[in-house]
XYZ file of C-alpha atoms in Angstrom:
773
model
C -0.093 -0.044 0.057
C 1.408 3.569 -0.871
C -0.143 7.112 -1.300
C -0.160 8.671 -4.903
C 2.342 11.343 -3.796
C 4.655 8.623 -2.435
C 4.797 7.041 -6.004
C 6.123 10.390 -7.233
C 8.621 10.839 -4.416
C 10.362 7.383 -5.504
C 12.440 9.460 -7.733
C 14.135 10.856 -4.680
C 14.829 7.382 -3.277
C 17.283 4.759 -3.653
C 14.681 3.231 -6.205
C 14.808 6.324 -8.523
C 15.990 3.982 -11.332
C 12.692 2.026 -11.161
C 10.613 5.046 -10.587
C 8.827 4.841 -14.104
C 8.054 1.221 -13.743
C 6.800 1.551 -10.297
C 4.355 4.419 -11.440
C 3.024 2.524 -14.224
C 2.244 -0.579 -12.234
C 0.661 1.535 -9.521
C -1.767 3.480 -11.831
C -2.974 0.064 -13.173
C -4.421 -0.680 -10.060
C -7.115 2.010 -10.389
C -6.897 3.642 -7.031
C -7.508 7.048 -8.131
C -11.076 6.830 -6.327
C -13.418 4.504 -4.576
C -15.680 4.353 -7.792
C -12.557 3.285 -10.112
C -11.844 0.568 -7.332
C -15.344 -0.840 -7.077
C -16.044 -0.937 -10.811
C -12.652 -2.820 -11.226
C -13.626 -5.146 -8.428
C -17.569 -5.641 -9.498
C -16.574 -6.318 -13.009
C -14.619 -9.296 -11.754
C -11.214 -8.078 -12.528
C -9.940 -9.256 -9.100
C -11.621 -12.806 -8.706
C -11.858 -14.577 -5.337
C -12.185 -18.291 -4.798
C -14.524 -17.937 -1.688
C -16.607 -15.014 -3.228
C -15.701 -12.855 -0.219
C -13.410 -9.979 -0.845
C -11.933 -8.259 2.280
C -10.364 -4.865 1.957
C -9.159 -2.273 4.262
C -8.800 1.057 2.383
C -7.102 4.059 3.806
C -7.592 7.710 2.525
C -6.735 11.443 3.490
C -9.983 12.620 1.847
C -13.189 13.299 3.758
C -15.538 10.263 4.403
C -18.621 9.644 2.400
C -21.872 11.267 3.029
C -25.351 9.792 2.090
C -25.504 12.148 -0.876
C -22.007 10.657 -1.910
C -23.326 7.314 -1.525
C -26.462 7.836 -3.709
C -24.145 9.409 -6.397
C -21.870 6.423 -6.168
C -24.751 3.722 -6.554
C -25.866 5.858 -9.748
C -22.417 5.496 -11.228
C -21.965 1.981 -10.337
C -25.247 1.033 -11.933
C -24.092 2.516 -15.098
C -21.242 0.160 -15.002
C -22.522 -3.164 -13.622
C -26.035 -4.653 -12.795
C -27.573 -6.493 -9.809
C -25.756 -5.340 -6.948
C -26.519 -3.928 -3.444
C -24.430 -1.234 -1.578
C -24.743 -0.367 1.917
C -22.655 1.888 3.996
C -22.062 1.833 7.999
C -20.179 4.179 10.300
C -18.419 2.762 13.261
C -19.196 5.837 15.411
C -22.962 5.371 14.879
C -23.119 2.018 17.004
C -23.332 2.112 20.712
C -22.973 -1.691 21.209
C -21.217 -4.708 19.452
C -24.743 -6.233 19.101
C -26.050 -3.263 16.888
C -23.113 -3.554 14.851
C -23.382 -7.216 14.148
C -27.196 -7.100 13.465
C -26.676 -4.421 10.885
C -24.307 -6.731 9.046
C -26.395 -9.714 9.347
C -29.652 -7.840 8.052
C -27.618 -6.556 5.059
C -26.225 -10.248 4.205
C -29.836 -11.589 4.368
C -31.471 -9.061 1.807
C -32.399 -10.687 -1.340
C -30.852 -13.007 -3.916
C -28.386 -10.526 -5.272
C -25.320 -11.428 -7.097
C -23.044 -8.807 -5.685
C -23.172 -7.164 -2.077
C -20.986 -4.285 -1.222
C -20.636 -3.133 2.460
C -18.736 -0.131 3.222
C -17.682 0.257 6.756
C -16.098 3.916 7.425
C -14.439 5.315 10.143
C -12.718 8.574 10.791
C -9.472 9.281 12.925
C -8.167 5.920 12.073
C -5.185 6.276 14.338
C -7.186 7.233 17.435
C -9.694 4.399 16.899
C -7.142 1.767 15.740
C -8.481 -0.940 18.393
C -12.082 -0.188 17.360
C -11.194 -0.795 13.935
C -9.486 -4.055 14.395
C -12.248 -5.361 16.599
C -14.595 -4.291 13.981
C -12.757 -5.703 11.116
C -12.421 -9.293 13.017
C -16.144 -9.213 13.848
C -17.436 -8.591 10.350
C -15.173 -11.335 8.920
C -16.464 -13.656 11.464
C -20.145 -12.810 10.446
C -19.200 -13.313 6.825
C -17.853 -16.669 7.463
C -20.957 -17.818 9.455
C -23.236 -16.515 6.772
C -21.361 -18.392 4.056
C -21.314 -21.589 6.159
C -24.936 -21.145 6.698
C -25.760 -20.595 2.904
C -23.337 -23.028 1.120
C -25.299 -22.823 -2.051
C -25.677 -18.945 -2.210
C -24.055 -17.860 -5.439
C -23.179 -14.464 -4.204
C -19.955 -12.343 -4.024
C -19.689 -10.091 -1.005
C -17.293 -7.049 -0.672
C -16.474 -6.002 2.602
C -14.631 -2.654 2.549
C -13.471 -0.580 5.656
C -12.772 3.014 4.561
C -10.167 4.379 7.253
C -9.629 8.020 7.246
C -6.297 9.054 8.378
C -4.974 12.551 9.052
C -1.716 13.780 7.326
C 0.813 14.036 9.891
C 4.417 15.487 9.485
C 6.071 12.330 10.527
C 3.691 9.959 9.334
C 0.510 8.264 10.763
C 0.585 5.678 13.638
C -2.128 3.570 12.124
C -1.138 0.132 11.107
C -3.006 -0.714 7.912
C -1.324 -4.051 7.125
C -3.544 -6.868 7.783
C -2.399 -10.028 6.468
C -4.264 -13.001 5.672
C -7.358 -12.781 3.426
C -7.358 -8.981 3.568
C -6.107 -6.797 0.831
C -4.800 -3.223 1.946
C -4.939 -0.274 -0.405
C -4.647 3.390 -0.263
C -7.536 5.362 -2.227
C -6.416 9.143 -2.725
C -9.850 10.470 -2.897
C -12.899 8.174 -2.116
C -15.468 10.608 -3.332
C -16.648 10.343 -6.970
C -14.215 12.323 -9.315
C -15.126 15.276 -11.588
C -13.154 14.576 -14.585
C -14.203 17.599 -16.207
C -12.330 19.619 -13.777
C -9.124 17.675 -13.730
C -8.280 14.397 -15.855
C -6.838 11.185 -13.971
C -3.255 11.650 -12.432
C -2.173 9.172 -14.913
C -3.068 11.112 -17.782
C -0.935 14.005 -16.545
C 2.327 12.316 -16.349
C 4.923 14.087 -18.904
C 2.214 16.637 -19.414
C 2.950 20.289 -19.388
C 0.153 22.361 -17.820
C -0.126 24.695 -20.894
C -0.685 21.356 -22.906
C -3.920 20.812 -21.068
C -5.480 23.759 -22.787
C -5.854 22.932 -26.671
C -6.554 20.386 -29.198
C -3.249 18.643 -28.955
C -4.000 17.431 -25.329
C -7.351 15.836 -26.670
C -5.608 14.244 -29.594
C -2.782 12.724 -27.260
C -5.556 11.355 -25.030
C -8.058 10.514 -27.416
C -9.383 7.707 -25.014
C -10.231 10.222 -22.398
C -11.899 13.464 -23.224
C -13.921 14.343 -20.280
C -11.728 17.405 -19.285
C -13.378 20.564 -19.675
C -11.298 23.789 -20.217
C -14.206 25.983 -19.495
C -14.999 24.395 -16.123
C -11.314 24.825 -15.058
C -11.161 28.542 -16.190
C -14.308 29.160 -14.277
C -12.762 27.730 -11.082
C -9.913 30.380 -11.417
C -12.098 33.174 -12.007
C -12.324 34.146 -8.330
C -8.887 33.660 -7.317
C -7.857 35.747 -10.449
C -10.337 38.602 -9.967
C -9.222 38.834 -6.336
C -5.770 39.899 -7.393
C -7.166 43.029 -9.463
C -7.073 46.731 -8.200
C -9.370 48.976 -9.717
C -8.225 52.763 -9.953
C -11.515 53.965 -8.423
C -11.505 51.371 -5.701
C -15.209 50.599 -6.594
C -16.531 47.154 -5.254
C -19.309 47.395 -7.807
C -16.554 46.901 -10.708
C -15.190 43.933 -9.023
C -18.663 42.295 -8.896
C -19.588 43.216 -12.230
C -16.198 42.093 -13.869
C -16.826 38.553 -12.374
C -20.409 38.583 -13.473
C -19.473 39.523 -17.015
C -16.775 37.100 -17.230
C -19.001 34.257 -15.885
C -21.638 35.191 -18.452
C -19.147 35.035 -21.401
C -17.996 31.582 -20.051
C -21.401 30.064 -19.278
C -23.450 31.243 -22.258
C -22.231 28.748 -24.669
C -19.825 31.448 -25.991
C -17.408 29.026 -27.356
C -15.516 31.700 -29.292
C -14.690 33.612 -26.105
C -13.755 30.259 -24.322
C -11.549 29.157 -27.058
C -9.777 32.538 -27.449
C -9.309 32.748 -23.609
C -7.838 28.966 -23.612
C -5.303 30.002 -26.187
C -4.219 33.089 -24.581
C -3.781 31.405 -21.258
C -1.943 28.417 -22.866
C 0.452 30.767 -24.757
C 1.133 32.625 -21.305
C 1.609 29.236 -19.626
C 3.982 28.122 -22.463
C 6.070 31.336 -22.232
C 6.207 30.769 -18.748
C 7.498 27.228 -18.842
C 9.871 28.263 -21.633
C 11.214 30.912 -19.436
C 11.719 28.835 -16.297
C 14.875 27.249 -15.050
C 13.014 24.281 -13.459
C 12.135 21.094 -15.090
C 8.804 21.753 -16.471
C 7.974 18.121 -17.034
C 8.529 17.236 -13.315
C 5.776 19.618 -11.950
C 3.888 16.654 -10.571
C 6.995 15.406 -8.712
C 7.445 19.091 -7.248
C 3.795 19.152 -6.085
C 4.290 15.852 -4.483
C 7.265 17.194 -2.748
C 5.638 20.143 -1.419
C 4.390 18.728 1.953
C 2.515 21.977 3.046
C 0.602 21.823 -0.358
C -0.541 18.430 0.226
C -1.116 19.013 3.766
C -3.469 21.641 3.263
C -5.325 20.157 0.313
C -5.652 16.716 1.871
C -5.304 14.701 -0.937
C -2.668 14.408 -3.729
C -5.223 15.269 -6.492
C -6.587 18.318 -4.856
C -3.144 19.355 -4.472
C -2.556 18.878 -8.209
C -5.710 20.729 -9.051
C -4.657 23.527 -6.760
C -1.283 23.563 -8.290
C -2.758 24.100 -11.689
C -5.287 26.888 -10.514
C -2.167 28.709 -8.791
C -0.437 28.571 -12.294
C -3.547 29.737 -14.065
C -5.002 32.511 -11.678
C -1.917 34.984 -11.979
C -1.937 34.728 -15.801
C -5.691 34.897 -15.824
C -5.843 38.067 -13.545
C -3.465 39.801 -16.116
C -5.746 38.875 -19.045
C -8.672 40.116 -16.991
C -7.103 43.438 -16.327
C -6.161 43.850 -19.811
C -9.713 42.899 -21.300
C -11.563 45.040 -18.610
C -9.515 48.154 -19.064
C -11.985 50.975 -19.131
C -14.623 48.524 -18.370
C -14.072 47.083 -21.796
C -15.322 43.417 -20.942
C -19.043 44.465 -21.078
C -18.601 45.278 -24.753
C -18.182 41.564 -25.513
C -21.635 40.843 -24.154
C -24.376 40.796 -26.808
C -26.732 40.739 -23.837
C -26.060 44.503 -23.281
C -27.823 45.492 -26.426
C -24.613 46.543 -28.353
C -24.489 46.460 -32.168
C -23.545 43.009 -33.210
C -20.721 44.292 -35.349
C -18.924 45.983 -32.276
C -19.257 42.505 -30.476
C -17.721 40.690 -33.413
C -14.818 43.235 -33.360
C -14.300 42.776 -29.499
C -13.766 38.996 -30.295
C -11.732 39.407 -33.463
C -9.275 41.677 -31.661
C -9.241 39.439 -28.332
C -8.202 36.402 -30.422
C -5.433 37.927 -32.474
C -2.156 38.078 -30.347
C -0.575 40.376 -33.033
C -3.244 43.114 -32.324
C -3.756 42.480 -28.476
C -0.228 41.902 -27.307
C 0.273 40.429 -23.891
C 3.727 38.539 -23.309
C 4.675 36.839 -20.024
C 7.823 39.115 -19.770
C 5.400 42.019 -19.548
C 3.410 40.710 -16.554
C 6.345 39.553 -14.363
C 7.604 41.665 -11.400
C 11.063 43.072 -11.876
C 12.059 42.324 -8.396
C 10.578 38.548 -8.045
C 10.556 37.539 -11.659
C 7.305 36.083 -10.945
C 3.672 37.216 -11.831
C 2.617 40.184 -10.003
C 0.726 39.696 -6.778
C -1.531 42.635 -7.407
C -2.578 43.674 -11.181
C -3.888 47.218 -11.491
C -6.985 47.482 -13.725
C -6.152 50.518 -16.034
C -8.552 53.203 -16.946
C -7.545 55.783 -19.422
C -9.799 58.729 -18.703
C -8.138 62.205 -19.279
C -6.841 63.758 -15.812
C -7.161 60.257 -14.054
C -11.105 60.448 -14.353
C -12.970 57.125 -14.586
C -15.113 56.304 -17.408
C -16.560 53.375 -19.145
C -15.719 52.500 -22.815
C -18.309 52.409 -25.499
C -16.169 51.142 -28.327
C -14.156 47.788 -28.059
C -10.393 48.298 -27.112
C -10.734 52.181 -27.718
C -7.670 52.540 -25.706
C -5.616 50.392 -28.059
C -6.730 52.259 -31.231
C -6.015 55.650 -29.398
C -2.461 54.249 -28.848
C -2.205 52.821 -32.357
C -3.338 56.135 -33.739
C -1.169 58.332 -31.576
C 1.993 56.381 -32.625
C 1.102 56.546 -36.191
C 0.683 60.325 -36.109
C 4.074 60.976 -34.268
C 5.792 58.480 -36.768
C 4.176 60.293 -39.631
C 5.418 63.748 -38.310
C 8.852 62.511 -37.878
C 8.825 61.557 -41.558
C 8.340 65.268 -42.335
C 6.038 65.026 -45.325
C 7.409 68.098 -47.237
C 5.256 69.907 -49.451
C 2.231 67.942 -48.544
C -1.018 70.089 -47.763
C -3.357 69.476 -44.943
C -5.707 67.220 -47.055
C -2.763 65.063 -48.377
C -1.603 64.582 -45.022
C -5.009 63.528 -43.680
C -5.171 60.915 -46.471
C -1.850 59.567 -45.829
C -2.517 59.120 -42.084
C -5.863 57.480 -43.081
C -4.098 55.117 -45.561
C -1.483 54.217 -42.794
C -4.039 53.288 -40.169
C -5.989 51.249 -42.720
C -2.919 49.223 -43.456
C -2.480 48.189 -39.902
C -3.939 44.887 -38.567
C -6.128 46.972 -36.198
C -7.310 49.042 -39.009
C -7.862 46.286 -41.345
C -10.313 44.578 -38.830
C -12.256 47.674 -38.141
C -12.570 48.191 -41.951
C -13.582 44.587 -42.507
C -15.971 44.104 -39.731
C -17.706 47.610 -39.447
C -19.351 48.160 -42.575
C -23.229 49.172 -42.019
C -24.139 52.289 -39.899
C -20.410 53.002 -40.029
C -20.923 56.564 -38.914
C -23.159 55.593 -36.089
C -20.692 53.041 -34.669
C -17.622 55.524 -34.969
C -19.767 57.975 -32.769
C -19.271 55.240 -29.979
C -15.335 55.702 -30.371
C -15.584 59.516 -30.703
C -17.129 59.255 -27.283
C -14.437 57.373 -25.778
C -11.780 59.454 -27.545
C -12.987 62.650 -25.820
C -13.074 60.982 -22.466
C -9.449 59.713 -23.075
C -7.934 62.846 -24.473
C -9.983 65.665 -22.828
C -12.609 64.298 -20.654
C -15.617 66.629 -20.384
C -16.756 67.135 -16.876
C -20.381 67.173 -17.732
C -22.698 66.041 -20.747
C -22.509 69.706 -22.248
C -18.650 69.923 -22.198
C -18.761 66.397 -23.956
C -21.171 67.747 -26.636
C -19.031 70.987 -27.077
C -15.808 68.726 -27.762
C -17.856 66.517 -30.074
C -18.960 69.488 -32.119
C -15.622 71.161 -32.238
C -13.945 67.874 -33.631
C -16.659 67.260 -36.075
C -16.419 70.738 -37.410
C -12.700 70.154 -37.920
C -13.433 67.136 -39.823
C -15.907 68.839 -42.007
C -13.558 71.488 -42.704
C -10.754 69.215 -43.803
C -13.412 67.518 -46.187
C -14.520 70.442 -48.288
C -12.902 73.524 -47.212
C -16.252 74.856 -45.728
C -18.219 74.163 -42.514
C -20.716 71.775 -43.756
C -20.761 69.839 -40.370
C -22.137 66.648 -41.973
C -21.083 63.249 -40.429
C -20.803 61.266 -43.586
C -17.044 61.017 -43.796
C -16.227 60.646 -40.120
C -13.591 57.969 -39.397
C -11.438 56.993 -36.618
C -7.999 58.492 -38.142
C -9.817 61.741 -38.953
C -11.011 61.998 -35.392
C -7.359 61.768 -34.456
C -6.177 64.256 -37.130
C -8.727 66.517 -36.341
C -7.698 66.514 -32.625
C -4.169 67.004 -33.433
C -5.009 70.055 -35.581
C -7.326 71.769 -33.134
C -5.399 71.219 -30.040
C -4.976 75.136 -29.615
C -8.906 75.448 -29.642
C -9.242 72.241 -27.301
C -6.787 73.726 -24.721
C -8.631 77.010 -24.758
C -11.884 75.052 -24.110
C -10.250 73.193 -21.287
C -8.994 76.214 -19.623
C -12.407 78.124 -19.997
C -14.328 75.096 -18.585
C -11.968 75.006 -15.758
C -12.878 78.607 -14.826
C -16.554 78.329 -15.294
C -18.655 75.199 -15.776
C -21.715 77.146 -16.950
C -19.934 78.468 -20.179
C -20.426 74.801 -21.553
C -24.293 75.128 -21.416
C -24.281 78.407 -23.241
C -21.630 77.412 -25.795
C -23.359 74.351 -26.746
C -26.365 76.260 -27.273
C -24.836 78.569 -29.626
C -22.819 76.220 -31.477
C -26.038 73.989 -32.091
C -27.783 77.043 -33.400
C -24.934 77.944 -35.564
C -24.773 74.372 -36.933
C -28.449 74.458 -37.733
C -28.084 77.617 -39.810
C -24.739 76.571 -41.149
C -23.226 79.814 -39.964
C -19.913 80.858 -41.359
C -18.812 81.660 -37.764
C -18.012 77.790 -37.357
C -14.889 78.544 -39.227
C -13.474 80.416 -36.201
C -14.925 78.688 -33.119
C -12.408 80.235 -30.905
C -13.798 83.591 -31.418
C -17.302 82.234 -30.769
C -15.858 80.911 -27.245
C -14.553 84.377 -26.660
C -17.875 85.947 -27.442
C -19.464 83.749 -24.837
C -16.947 84.454 -22.267
C -17.570 88.034 -23.083
C -21.167 87.787 -22.573
C -20.640 85.853 -19.445
C -18.326 88.728 -17.886
C -20.484 91.654 -19.201
C -20.944 94.360 -16.462
C -24.201 94.546 -14.600
C -24.994 97.142 -12.279
C -26.039 94.594 -9.671
C -22.506 93.036 -9.721
C -21.082 96.146 -8.215
C -23.766 97.131 -5.664
C -21.201 96.680 -3.072
C -17.453 96.696 -2.596
C -17.310 93.033 -1.965
C -19.383 92.285 -5.152
C -17.166 94.761 -7.166
C -14.004 93.239 -5.864
C -15.232 89.713 -6.697
C -16.050 90.772 -10.342
C -12.767 92.198 -10.901
C -11.164 89.102 -9.738
C -13.264 87.143 -12.384
C -12.053 89.585 -15.018
C -8.646 89.049 -14.277
C -9.073 85.254 -14.331
C -10.526 85.472 -17.817
C -7.891 87.932 -19.027
C -5.212 84.976 -19.959
C -8.111 83.049 -21.886
C -9.026 85.989 -23.957
C -5.531 87.078 -24.880
C -4.772 83.373 -25.706
C -7.985 83.369 -28.094
C -7.058 86.752 -29.636
C -3.699 85.478 -30.484
C -5.123 82.940 -33.053
C -4.557 83.962 -36.800
C -7.547 84.452 -39.056
C -7.170 85.614 -42.805
C -10.815 86.250 -44.018
C -12.451 89.424 -43.611
C -15.481 88.098 -41.795
C -13.335 86.774 -39.017
C -11.347 89.780 -38.625
C -14.613 92.057 -38.219
C -15.978 89.318 -35.904
C -12.587 89.561 -33.834
C -12.452 93.173 -33.763
C -15.985 93.529 -32.372
C -15.316 90.915 -29.741
C -12.134 92.750 -28.894
C -13.924 96.088 -28.352
C -16.518 94.686 -26.228
C -13.774 92.773 -24.125
C -11.783 96.331 -23.806
C -14.914 97.830 -22.673
C -15.059 95.431 -19.863
C -11.521 95.588 -19.226
C -11.894 99.496 -18.695
C -14.541 98.885 -16.045
C -12.464 96.502 -14.226
C -9.437 98.858 -14.172
C -11.578 101.685 -12.995
C -12.933 99.430 -10.258
C -9.338 98.184 -9.250
C -7.750 101.798 -9.015
C -10.794 104.105 -8.084
C -12.656 102.203 -5.565
C -9.959 102.048 -3.013
C -10.977 105.016 -0.702
C -14.699 105.610 -0.819
C -16.561 103.107 -2.954
C -20.063 104.949 -3.019
C -18.437 107.936 -4.453
C -16.882 105.786 -7.453
C -20.119 103.666 -7.852
C -22.001 106.332 -10.145
C -18.746 106.671 -12.157
C -18.434 102.897 -12.866
C -21.948 102.808 -14.362
C -21.209 105.904 -16.466
C -17.997 104.597 -17.736
C -19.684 101.412 -18.917
C -22.648 103.395 -20.607
C -20.427 105.838 -22.277
C -18.373 103.170 -23.853
C -20.064 101.239 -26.527
C -19.505 97.701 -27.723
C -17.400 99.220 -30.498
C -15.232 101.378 -28.707
C -11.797 101.837 -30.071
C -9.414 102.774 -27.452
C -6.821 104.228 -29.922
C -9.482 106.813 -30.923
C -9.511 110.301 -29.541
C -13.080 110.317 -28.837
C -12.793 107.126 -26.387
C -9.856 108.918 -24.746
C -12.015 111.959 -24.173
C -14.963 109.842 -22.820
C -12.664 108.206 -20.414
C -11.199 111.803 -19.272
C -14.883 113.017 -19.030
C -15.512 110.235 -16.529
C -12.437 111.027 -14.473
C -13.247 114.608 -14.464
C -16.902 113.861 -13.200
C -15.410 111.399 -10.666
C -12.948 114.154 -9.180
C -15.865 116.684 -9.107
C -17.207 114.446 -6.569
C -14.538 115.150 -4.099
C -15.399 118.889 -3.626
C -15.869 119.394 0.034
C -13.651 116.698 0.970
C -10.309 117.090 3.123
C -7.065 117.694 1.265
C -5.838 114.382 2.056
C -8.873 112.637 0.507
C -8.571 114.702 -2.597
C -4.881 113.742 -2.981
C -5.895 110.103 -2.677
C -8.622 110.406 -5.293
C -6.357 112.369 -7.586
C -3.621 109.516 -7.315
C -6.330 106.711 -7.971
C -7.419 108.635 -11.114
C -3.958 108.971 -12.356
C -3.062 105.403 -12.226
C -6.423 104.322 -13.773
C -5.698 106.703 -16.784
C -1.941 105.570 -17.142
C -3.159 101.723 -16.950
C -5.848 102.726 -19.676
C -3.028 104.150 -21.837
C -0.781 101.151 -21.298
C -3.282 98.275 -21.400
C -5.669 99.467 -23.936
C -4.703 102.753 -25.952
C -0.905 102.120 -26.744
C -1.239 98.173 -26.776
C -2.947 98.234 -30.055
C -1.029 100.902 -31.818
C 1.578 99.046 -33.866
C 5.081 100.529 -33.876
C 5.420 103.236 -36.542
C 1.462 103.380 -36.901
C 0.264 106.771 -36.208
C -3.103 108.254 -35.101
C -2.549 112.108 -35.565
C -5.584 113.227 -33.601
C -4.728 111.185 -30.599
C -1.185 111.961 -30.696
C -2.087 115.646 -30.991
C -4.127 115.398 -27.857
C -1.540 113.464 -26.011
C 1.311 115.726 -27.043
C -0.570 118.856 -25.710
C 0.051 117.360 -22.384
C 3.734 117.111 -22.922
C 4.306 120.633 -24.564
C 2.672 122.704 -21.974
C 4.131 126.122 -21.058
C 6.774 125.964 -18.152
C 5.179 128.657 -16.071
C 1.817 126.800 -16.392
C 3.526 123.622 -15.256
C 5.317 125.295 -12.307
C 2.049 126.629 -11.061
C 0.119 123.406 -11.108
C 3.095 121.260 -9.849
C 2.276 120.418 -6.168
C 4.733 117.585 -5.593
C 7.616 117.022 -8.072
C 8.083 113.431 -6.688
C 4.517 112.170 -7.508
C 2.314 111.496 -10.621
C -0.928 113.680 -10.108
C -2.551 114.173 -13.476
C -5.748 115.909 -12.348
C -6.511 118.979 -10.309
C -9.963 120.437 -9.725
C -9.493 122.141 -12.967
C -8.274 119.427 -15.146
C -5.104 117.750 -16.163
C -2.026 118.049 -14.021
C 0.946 117.479 -16.324
C 3.786 116.757 -13.936
C 7.088 115.878 -15.255
C 6.902 112.353 -14.339
C 3.908 111.885 -16.407
C 5.115 113.979 -19.280
C 8.272 111.700 -19.418
C 6.102 108.595 -19.430
C 3.712 109.902 -21.932
C 6.759 110.933 -24.267
C 8.067 107.525 -23.835
C 4.921 105.902 -25.115
C 4.853 108.502 -28.140
C 8.390 107.738 -29.145
C 7.911 104.035 -28.970
C 4.728 104.317 -31.189
C 5.995 107.216 -33.476
């Protein structure tokens, strides 16, 4: 008698030269399970002269339950006929009389050709004396029954099943009986499910990866019960437990397990086949890169005492060894497949278009398109598969999103790489349309591009819209539905412009490479939108409404969407009296205008050659300058007495129109008139307060000249009327200057009578005039 794992450990003993022969003889005995052993006995393969078969069988597995006995009867009935099977437990009897009576009643049952009596006992080492006594008593009862029925043509099988606990230094139970008793060790007495694991004898000289694929079935043509699907299903839970989601949501974990089980269970042979091939390839790469003797993995399992100790039986230890080999690699596959919740797109039950589901499976089964190598999944420190596997999400800014197009992240990477390679090639002399056509041709020649072209034929534009949604999430990520819609309109508008040179806004020629090309050529506008939306989320709602209206009207303004954005910002920042009804609100308004200043300047820096865009830009510029003038006035002239300046704020905004040109004399005089009115309100105040008001007015006027008036005067450009007005302040009579000068070290432009042309101001003004002469 020996255990299955001991047969494999013979290789480490003095009998190593005979290890192969011993293993061959051992597996002929059919000791893999109680079912195998009984079938072998009932079919008469082990004849007995007296018709009595006495066996003491030890095992490390759990003992049989009533349900196990029923299953055993069903399986035996399919292999042999006319037999009776009963099971007794030594622990169920209080007296010897009860025990012998049960045996006698079993033997008296009807005329059946074969009787099988199973007597089981747990903790064999602790109940050794009880077992020995029960064994002898049962044998005596059998002898008495045979003597009393000499003409009875019946075979009786008395089998004692003794459960032994695995102990580090071996069991103290003496199983050798001698005499008519056979002694065997059955690895697992319960009925075996060969769909989960083939017999151990079929795994000798077999790699783990060879169990997945047609080659294993061809090699073991006499045994084809093993189900790859069932083994993979058993590994789903341990594989999923190794995954880490970026958003830490438990819903994602549950949903992922449900989706993968649906794909495996719903007779989806295409997915199961692809998954088996992928697992087999990874296992083979792992085996090829290992320094261990891969053919000897069963021997390694037998030598692993802890593994067998925890599993109980060698068969379970082997099954666990296979699961432990598959689970880490399966977790890497799941992490790849469920990137951006991509796994849901393989389920036709989710109501997705059939062509997208077909594309998903086509990409998955092609290792040249969806690449996953064993060297990519090992930890550099341990050179083993990673313990924790992150499930990536490609949302821009680290934001989580669910994909709507199969493997959209893979397509995004492919197109980005192609675009970079195309730019590095430097297509000299090629126009925009030529570059776009070249880029589209390059993508369609890739394996990924060919798959998309071959599978997505009907409703192409509608399906590509799914990719466009993912593309926006991966590269821009709209925080709400309106931001997403704005980015979509911008990209579609750019694609339409590439097609026919005008803004037709048709979606007829939308394609994946065109989406990427449009994005690369409109990055300046996308960045402008991102910056704008980060300041004010409400802008997206207004902007989408405006763009949708322009699209419906086929308005030419769509050629310069950045100006439409600036116009919406201007409208959002338009001055309203209620915005400055208190000093706190006025300061808040100033802060908002300063925040938008960088966005506006960035938008105004875009170049436009057509007259329509130029006029449109100028109108927005004038309106923004009007807002800027109010903001400067609030900044400089409300520091002392806000109530005094409140009326002047409203007056300044009313006087300046949406077409005000700050390089004109008229606007400059309007500003001076507002300041004059502002200073008249200081009458009756103390000299100190008047001085403060004059200083504030001075700084405001200088800011107007610097930030608005001379900012738009190009070097060498002349505006004679404006220059004459300003030169009049520079060339005043010296006597007049000395009479008005109150403090030579300060710049105070205004007195109660008008302008105070101090030398400091005259110098500043002269410098501006010389620069823009």
